[in-house]
Coordinates of C-alpha atoms and ligand atoms in Angstrom, one line a residue:
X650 CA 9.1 -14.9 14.0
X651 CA 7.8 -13.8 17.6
X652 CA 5.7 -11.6 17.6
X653 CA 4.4 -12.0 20.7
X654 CA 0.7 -11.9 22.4
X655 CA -1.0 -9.2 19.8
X656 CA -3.6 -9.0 21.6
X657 CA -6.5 -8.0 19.0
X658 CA -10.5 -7.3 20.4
X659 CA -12.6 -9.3 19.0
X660 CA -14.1 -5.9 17.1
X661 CA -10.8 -5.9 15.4
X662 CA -10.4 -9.5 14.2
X663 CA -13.4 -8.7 12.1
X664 CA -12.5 -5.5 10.7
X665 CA -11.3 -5.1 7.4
X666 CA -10.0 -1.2 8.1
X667 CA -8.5 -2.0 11.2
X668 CA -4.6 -0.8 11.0
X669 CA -3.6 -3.9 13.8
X670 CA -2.4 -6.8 11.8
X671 CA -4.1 -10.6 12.2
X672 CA -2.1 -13.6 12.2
X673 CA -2.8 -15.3 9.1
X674 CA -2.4 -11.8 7.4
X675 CA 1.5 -12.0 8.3
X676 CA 2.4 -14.2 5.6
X677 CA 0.9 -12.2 2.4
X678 CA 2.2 -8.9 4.0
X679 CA 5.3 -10.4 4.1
X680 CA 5.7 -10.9 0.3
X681 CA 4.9 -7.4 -0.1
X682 CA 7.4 -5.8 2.7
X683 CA 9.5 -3.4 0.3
X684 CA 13.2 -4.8 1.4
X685 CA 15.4 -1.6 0.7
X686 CA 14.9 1.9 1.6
X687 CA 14.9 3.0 -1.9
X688 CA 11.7 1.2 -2.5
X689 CA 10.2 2.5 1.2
X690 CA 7.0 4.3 -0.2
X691 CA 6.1 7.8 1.4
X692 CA 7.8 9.2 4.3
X693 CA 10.4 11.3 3.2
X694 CA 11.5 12.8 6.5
X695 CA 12.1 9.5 7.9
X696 CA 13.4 7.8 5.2
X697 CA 16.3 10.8 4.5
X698 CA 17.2 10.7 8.1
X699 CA 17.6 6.9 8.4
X700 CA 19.2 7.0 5.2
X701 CA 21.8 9.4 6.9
X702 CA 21.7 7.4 9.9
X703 CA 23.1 4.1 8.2
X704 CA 25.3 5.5 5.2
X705 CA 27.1 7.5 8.5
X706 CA 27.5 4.0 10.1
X707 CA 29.1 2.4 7.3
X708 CA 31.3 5.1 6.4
X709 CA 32.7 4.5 10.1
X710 CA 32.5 0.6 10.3
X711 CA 30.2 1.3 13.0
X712 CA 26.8 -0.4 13.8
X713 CA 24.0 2.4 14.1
X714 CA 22.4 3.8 16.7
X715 CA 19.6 2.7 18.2
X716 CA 16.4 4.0 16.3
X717 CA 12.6 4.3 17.9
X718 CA 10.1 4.4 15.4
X719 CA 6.7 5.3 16.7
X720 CA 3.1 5.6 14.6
X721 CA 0.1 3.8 14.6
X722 CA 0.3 0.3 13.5
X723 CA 0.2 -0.7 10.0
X724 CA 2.8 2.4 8.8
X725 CA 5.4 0.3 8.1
X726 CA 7.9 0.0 12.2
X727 CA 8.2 -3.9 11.2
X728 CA 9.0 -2.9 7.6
X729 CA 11.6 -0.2 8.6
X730 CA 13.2 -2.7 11.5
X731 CA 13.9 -5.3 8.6
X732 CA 15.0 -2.8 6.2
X733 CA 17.4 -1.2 8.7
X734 CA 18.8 -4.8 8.9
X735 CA 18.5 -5.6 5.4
X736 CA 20.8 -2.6 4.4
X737 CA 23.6 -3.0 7.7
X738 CA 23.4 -6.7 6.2
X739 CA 22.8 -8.0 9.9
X740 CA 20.5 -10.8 11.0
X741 CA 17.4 -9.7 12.5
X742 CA 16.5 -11.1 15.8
X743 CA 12.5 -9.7 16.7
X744 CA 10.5 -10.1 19.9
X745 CA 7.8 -7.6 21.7
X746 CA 7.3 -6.0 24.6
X747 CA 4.4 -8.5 25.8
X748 CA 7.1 -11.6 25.0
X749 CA 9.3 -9.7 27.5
X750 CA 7.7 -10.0 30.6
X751 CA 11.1 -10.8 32.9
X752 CA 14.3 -9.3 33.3
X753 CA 15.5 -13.1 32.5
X754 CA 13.6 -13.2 28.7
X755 CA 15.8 -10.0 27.9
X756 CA 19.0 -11.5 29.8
X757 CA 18.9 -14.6 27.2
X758 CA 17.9 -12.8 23.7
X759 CA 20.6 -9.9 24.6
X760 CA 23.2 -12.6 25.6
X761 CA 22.6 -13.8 22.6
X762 CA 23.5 -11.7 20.4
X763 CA 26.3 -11.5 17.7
X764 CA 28.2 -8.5 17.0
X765 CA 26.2 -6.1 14.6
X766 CA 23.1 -7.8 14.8
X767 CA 19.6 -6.0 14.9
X768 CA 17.5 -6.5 17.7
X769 CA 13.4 -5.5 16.7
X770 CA 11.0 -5.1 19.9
X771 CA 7.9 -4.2 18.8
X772 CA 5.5 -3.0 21.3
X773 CA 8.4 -1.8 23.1
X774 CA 6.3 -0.1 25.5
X775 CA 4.7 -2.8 26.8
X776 CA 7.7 -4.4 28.2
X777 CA 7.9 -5.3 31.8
X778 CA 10.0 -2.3 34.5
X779 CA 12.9 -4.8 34.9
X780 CA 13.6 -5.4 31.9
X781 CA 13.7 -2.0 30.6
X782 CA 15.9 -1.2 33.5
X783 CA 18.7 -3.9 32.4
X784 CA 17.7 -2.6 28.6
X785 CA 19.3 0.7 29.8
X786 CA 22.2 -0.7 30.6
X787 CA 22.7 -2.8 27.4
X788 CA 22.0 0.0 25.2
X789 CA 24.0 2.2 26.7
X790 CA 27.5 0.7 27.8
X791 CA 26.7 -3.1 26.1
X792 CA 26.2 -4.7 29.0
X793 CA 24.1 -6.8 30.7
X794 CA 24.5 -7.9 34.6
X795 CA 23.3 -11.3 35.0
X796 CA 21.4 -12.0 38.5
X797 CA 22.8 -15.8 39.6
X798 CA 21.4 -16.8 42.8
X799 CA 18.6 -15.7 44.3
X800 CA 17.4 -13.0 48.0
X801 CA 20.4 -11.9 49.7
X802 CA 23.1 -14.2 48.3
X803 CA 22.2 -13.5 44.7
X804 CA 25.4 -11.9 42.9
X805 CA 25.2 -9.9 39.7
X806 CA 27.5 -10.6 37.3
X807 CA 28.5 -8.7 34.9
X808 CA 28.9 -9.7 30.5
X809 CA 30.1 -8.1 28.2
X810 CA 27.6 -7.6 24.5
X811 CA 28.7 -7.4 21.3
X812 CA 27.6 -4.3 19.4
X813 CA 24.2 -4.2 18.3
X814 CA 21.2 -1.8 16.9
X815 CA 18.5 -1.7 18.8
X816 CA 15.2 -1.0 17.0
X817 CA 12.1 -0.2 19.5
X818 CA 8.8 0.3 17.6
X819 CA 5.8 1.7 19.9
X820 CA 1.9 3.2 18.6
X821 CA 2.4 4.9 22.1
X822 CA 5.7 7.1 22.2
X823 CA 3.9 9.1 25.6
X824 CA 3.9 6.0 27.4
X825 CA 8.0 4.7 27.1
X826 CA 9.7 6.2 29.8
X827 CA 11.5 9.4 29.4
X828 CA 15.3 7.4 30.7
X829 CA 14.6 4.7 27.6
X830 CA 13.7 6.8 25.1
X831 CA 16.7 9.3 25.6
X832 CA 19.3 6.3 24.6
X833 CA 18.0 5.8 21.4
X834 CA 19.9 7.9 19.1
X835 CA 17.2 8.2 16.1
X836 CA 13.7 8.6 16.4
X837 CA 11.4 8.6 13.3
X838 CA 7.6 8.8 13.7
X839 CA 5.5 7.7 11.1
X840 CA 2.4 9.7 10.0
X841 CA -0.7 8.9 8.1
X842 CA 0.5 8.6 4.2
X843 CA -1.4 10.3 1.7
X844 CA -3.5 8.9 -0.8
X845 CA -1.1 9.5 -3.2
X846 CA 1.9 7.5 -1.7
X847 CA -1.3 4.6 -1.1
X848 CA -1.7 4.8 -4.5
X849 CA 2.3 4.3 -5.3
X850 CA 1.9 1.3 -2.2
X851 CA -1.3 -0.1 -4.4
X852 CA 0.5 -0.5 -8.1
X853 CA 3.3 -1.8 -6.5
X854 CA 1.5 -4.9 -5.0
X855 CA -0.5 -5.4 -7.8
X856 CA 2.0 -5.7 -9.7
X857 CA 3.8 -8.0 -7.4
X858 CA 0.7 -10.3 -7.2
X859 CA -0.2 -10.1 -11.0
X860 CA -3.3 -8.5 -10.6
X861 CA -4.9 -6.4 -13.8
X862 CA -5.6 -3.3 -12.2
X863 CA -6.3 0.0 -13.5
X864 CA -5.6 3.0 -11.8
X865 CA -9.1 4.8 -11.0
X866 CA -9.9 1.4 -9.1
X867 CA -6.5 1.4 -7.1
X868 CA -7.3 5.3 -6.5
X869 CA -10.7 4.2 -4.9
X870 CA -8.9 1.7 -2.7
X871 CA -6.0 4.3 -1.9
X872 CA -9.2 7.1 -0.6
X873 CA -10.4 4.4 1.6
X874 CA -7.6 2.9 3.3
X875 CA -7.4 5.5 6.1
X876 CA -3.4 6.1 5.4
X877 CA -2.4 3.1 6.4
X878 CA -0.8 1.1 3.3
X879 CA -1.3 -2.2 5.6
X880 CA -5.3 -2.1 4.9
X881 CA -4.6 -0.3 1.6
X882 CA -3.1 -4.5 0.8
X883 CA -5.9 -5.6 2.6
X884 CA -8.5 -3.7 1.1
X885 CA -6.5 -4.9 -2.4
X886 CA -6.9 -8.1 -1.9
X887 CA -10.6 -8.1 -0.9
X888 CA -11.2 -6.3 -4.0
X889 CA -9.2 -8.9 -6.3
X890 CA -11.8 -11.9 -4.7
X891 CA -14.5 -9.5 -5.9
X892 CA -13.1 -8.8 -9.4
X893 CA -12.0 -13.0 -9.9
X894 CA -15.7 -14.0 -8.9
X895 CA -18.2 -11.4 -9.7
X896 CA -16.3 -9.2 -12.1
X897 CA -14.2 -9.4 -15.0
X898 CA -10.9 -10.7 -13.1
X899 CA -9.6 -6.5 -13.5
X900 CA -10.1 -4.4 -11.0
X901 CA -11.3 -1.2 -12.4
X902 CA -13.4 1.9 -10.8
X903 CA -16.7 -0.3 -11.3
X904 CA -15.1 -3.0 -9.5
X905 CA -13.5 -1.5 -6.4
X906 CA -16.8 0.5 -5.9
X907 CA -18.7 -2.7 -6.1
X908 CA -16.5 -4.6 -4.1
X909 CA -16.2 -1.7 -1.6
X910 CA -19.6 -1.5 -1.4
X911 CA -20.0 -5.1 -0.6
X912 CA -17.5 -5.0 2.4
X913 CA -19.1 -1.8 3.7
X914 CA -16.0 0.5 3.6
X915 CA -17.3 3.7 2.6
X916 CA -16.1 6.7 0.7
X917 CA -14.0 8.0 3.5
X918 CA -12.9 4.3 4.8
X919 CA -15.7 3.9 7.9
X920 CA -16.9 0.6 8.3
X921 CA -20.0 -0.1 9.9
X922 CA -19.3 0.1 13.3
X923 CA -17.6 3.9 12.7
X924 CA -20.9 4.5 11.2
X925 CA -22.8 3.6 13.6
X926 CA -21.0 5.9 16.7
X927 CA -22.2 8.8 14.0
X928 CA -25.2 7.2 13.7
X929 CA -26.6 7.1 17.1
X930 CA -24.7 10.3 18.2
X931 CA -26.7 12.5 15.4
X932 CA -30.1 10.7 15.2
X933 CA -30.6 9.2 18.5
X934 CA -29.1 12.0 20.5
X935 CA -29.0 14.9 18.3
X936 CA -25.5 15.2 17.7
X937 CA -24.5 14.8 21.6
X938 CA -22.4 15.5 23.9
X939 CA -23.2 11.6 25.0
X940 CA -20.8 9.9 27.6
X941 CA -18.6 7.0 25.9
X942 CA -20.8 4.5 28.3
X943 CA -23.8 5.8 26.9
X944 CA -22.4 5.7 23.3
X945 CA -20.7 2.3 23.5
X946 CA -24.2 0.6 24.7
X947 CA -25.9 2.2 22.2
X948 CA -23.8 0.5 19.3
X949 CA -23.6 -2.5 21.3
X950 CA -19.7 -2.6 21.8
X951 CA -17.1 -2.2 24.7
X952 CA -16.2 1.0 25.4
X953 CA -12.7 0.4 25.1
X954 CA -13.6 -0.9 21.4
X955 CA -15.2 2.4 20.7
X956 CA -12.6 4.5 22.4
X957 CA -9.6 2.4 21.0
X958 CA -10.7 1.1 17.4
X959 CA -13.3 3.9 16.2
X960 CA -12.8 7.5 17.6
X961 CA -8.6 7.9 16.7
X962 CA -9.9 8.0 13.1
X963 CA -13.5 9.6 13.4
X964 CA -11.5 12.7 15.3
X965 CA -8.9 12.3 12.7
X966 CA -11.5 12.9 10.3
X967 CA -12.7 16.1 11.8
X968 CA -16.2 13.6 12.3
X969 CA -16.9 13.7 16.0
X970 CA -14.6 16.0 18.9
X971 CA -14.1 14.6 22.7
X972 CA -15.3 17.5 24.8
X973 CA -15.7 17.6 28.7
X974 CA -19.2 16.6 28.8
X975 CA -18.7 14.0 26.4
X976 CA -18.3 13.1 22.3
X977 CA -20.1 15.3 20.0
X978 CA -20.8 15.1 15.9
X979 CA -19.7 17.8 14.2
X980 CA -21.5 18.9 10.9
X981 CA -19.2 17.0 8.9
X982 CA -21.0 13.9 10.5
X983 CA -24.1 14.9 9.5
X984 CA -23.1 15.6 5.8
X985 CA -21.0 12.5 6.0
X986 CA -24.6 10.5 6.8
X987 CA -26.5 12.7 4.5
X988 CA -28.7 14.6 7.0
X989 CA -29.3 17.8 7.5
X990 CA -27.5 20.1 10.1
X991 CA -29.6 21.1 12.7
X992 CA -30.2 24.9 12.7
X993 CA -27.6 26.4 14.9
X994 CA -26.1 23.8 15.5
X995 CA -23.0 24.4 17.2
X996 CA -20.3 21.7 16.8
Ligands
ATP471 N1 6.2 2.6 3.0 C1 5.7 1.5 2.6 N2 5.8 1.1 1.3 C2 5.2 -0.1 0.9 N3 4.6 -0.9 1.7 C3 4.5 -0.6 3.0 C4 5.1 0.6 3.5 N4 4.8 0.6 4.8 C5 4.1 -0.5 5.1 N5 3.9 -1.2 4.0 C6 3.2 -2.5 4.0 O1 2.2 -2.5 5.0 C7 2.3 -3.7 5.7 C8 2.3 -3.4 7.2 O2 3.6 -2.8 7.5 P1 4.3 -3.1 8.9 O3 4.1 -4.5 9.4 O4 5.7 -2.7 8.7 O5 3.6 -2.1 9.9 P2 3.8 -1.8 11.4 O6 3.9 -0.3 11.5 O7 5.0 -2.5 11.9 O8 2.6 -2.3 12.1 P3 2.5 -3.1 13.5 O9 3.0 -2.2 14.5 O10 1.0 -3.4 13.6 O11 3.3 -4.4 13.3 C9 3.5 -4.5 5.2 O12 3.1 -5.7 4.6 C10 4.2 -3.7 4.2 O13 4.2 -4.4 3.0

């Protein structure tokens, strides 16, 4: 499969809560992808509507309409994309945005295709102006006008497409342009799940990988996994190399708190470097406002790291808030760290 250039920082290769997904993590998340919607965990909204969606497409014989899903990654876009072609029983075809980089890459895979088939682009926002331009087209009349010849004398001829679904998948639903995103005729967005759905996601996979498990240890995973169910498996297996060769081989309470511990993914899922924004910003600089320069120096990471990997989930977290004059703790950051609120304080 092409997934094309994910580009990770090198902060997020190394972090176990981060929601992007690494390379050699593609194969055991693949054994765990749930392959119908009926055993799609959480997300009831979306799951209902896409439900509708498809069961009104094959009452008419019809392929469905095109869907966006949008969410931050890890929520399950891939998942949904397969299942969407799992229950039409089409082939999949999936590329990204990034692998789409000329009008000519999107001229051969739409060409391509066979009539019903379900076309995945992940990252769809990150595909080149061109291309979305002849995407337009395709989506909208199946058609795609194929440039022979090049400067003046270049003709466009026209070919007809079979049918198809498209499926775009984007963490950044502001950025696709407002012309694309009016053809698709579904659009789901994913939120955060709730520890309770993580915890259906967790006993699911362990039972799929034969772990022994006990539920107050898949609870303490399911509280730290940030609502993403992708580092909820992540965080599962990490805790299953901690049970096999310091525990017991089960992963109970004990055991996921131990393990947790080890990996330094606290109670609310920061990792160290989350920990260390709230870190300097209370004790070095008494709880801010501090510039993102000043802040990313002071951790010793790229700003865009700090902006892009940490912050989304420490504002989430009611932790820090972006104000005009900079990022500031607020006093659930200093409870978080265990230190005392400064008297009138006033974030
Ligand atoms: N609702 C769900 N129920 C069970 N497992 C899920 C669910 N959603 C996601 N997962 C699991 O989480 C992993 C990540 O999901 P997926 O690859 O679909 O995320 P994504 O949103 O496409 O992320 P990205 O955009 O980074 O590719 C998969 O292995 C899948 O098993």
């Amino acid at each position: 499969m092409d997934f094309g250039d994910q580009r990770l920082t090198g902060a997020e290769h190394d972090r176990l809560v981060s929601g992007t997904a690494e390379a050699a993590e593609r194969d055991a998340e693949a054994a765990l992808r749930p392959k119908g919607l009926h055993d799609f965990i959480g997300q009831p909204q979306v799951r209902e509507q896409l439900s509708l969606v498809l069961d009104a497409a094959k009452a008419r014989s019809r392929t469905p309409d095109h869907v966006l899903l949008s969410g931050p990654p890890g929520l399950g876009k891939t998942t949904l994309a397969m299942i969407i072609a799992h229950e039409m029983q089409a082939s999949l075809r999936v590329t990204s945005g990034p692998a789409v980089q000329h009008a000519g890459d999107l001229a051969a895979i739409l060409s391509s295709l066979e009539e019903g088939e379900v076309l995945f682009i992940d990252e769809i926002h990150r595909m080149a102006r061109a291309a979305e331009e002849m995407l337009y087209v395709a989506m909208e009349d199946f058609r795609v006008d194929v440039i022979v010849g090049k400067g003046p004398g270049a003709t466009a001829i026209p070919l007809d497409l079979p049918p198809f679904t498209l499926v775009g998948a984007t963490t950044r639903s502001g950025l696709l342009p407002a012309p694309l995103r009016d053809r698709f005729g579904f659009t789901g967005h994913l939120d955060f799940y709730s520890s309770a759905d993580l915890l259906t996601v967790l006993t699911r996979s362990a039972r799929m990988l034969g772990i022994d498990a006990e539920n107050r240890g898949l609870q303490e995973i399911s509280t730290r996994s940030r609502g993403t169910p992708r580092i909820a498996n992540r965080l599962l297996r990490r805790v299953r190399d901690w049970a096999q060769v310091r525990g017991t081989g089960i992963i109970d309470e004990a055991a996921a708190l131990s393990a947790l511990t080890v990996y330094e993914v606290d109670a609310l899922g920061l990792d160290r470097l989350d920990r260390s924004v709230l870190d300097v910003l209370c004790r070095r600089f008494g709880g801010g406002p501090v510039g993102l320069g000043t802040l990313s120096v002071s951790v010793g990471e790229e700003a865009d790291t700090v902006e892009t990997v940490s912050e989304p989930y420490l504002v989430r977290e009611g932790l820090i808030s972006r104000t005009p004059r900079g990022r500031v703790a607020t006093s659930a950051a200093w409870k978080h760290l265990g230190l005392h609120v400064p008297a009138n304080y006033e974030f």
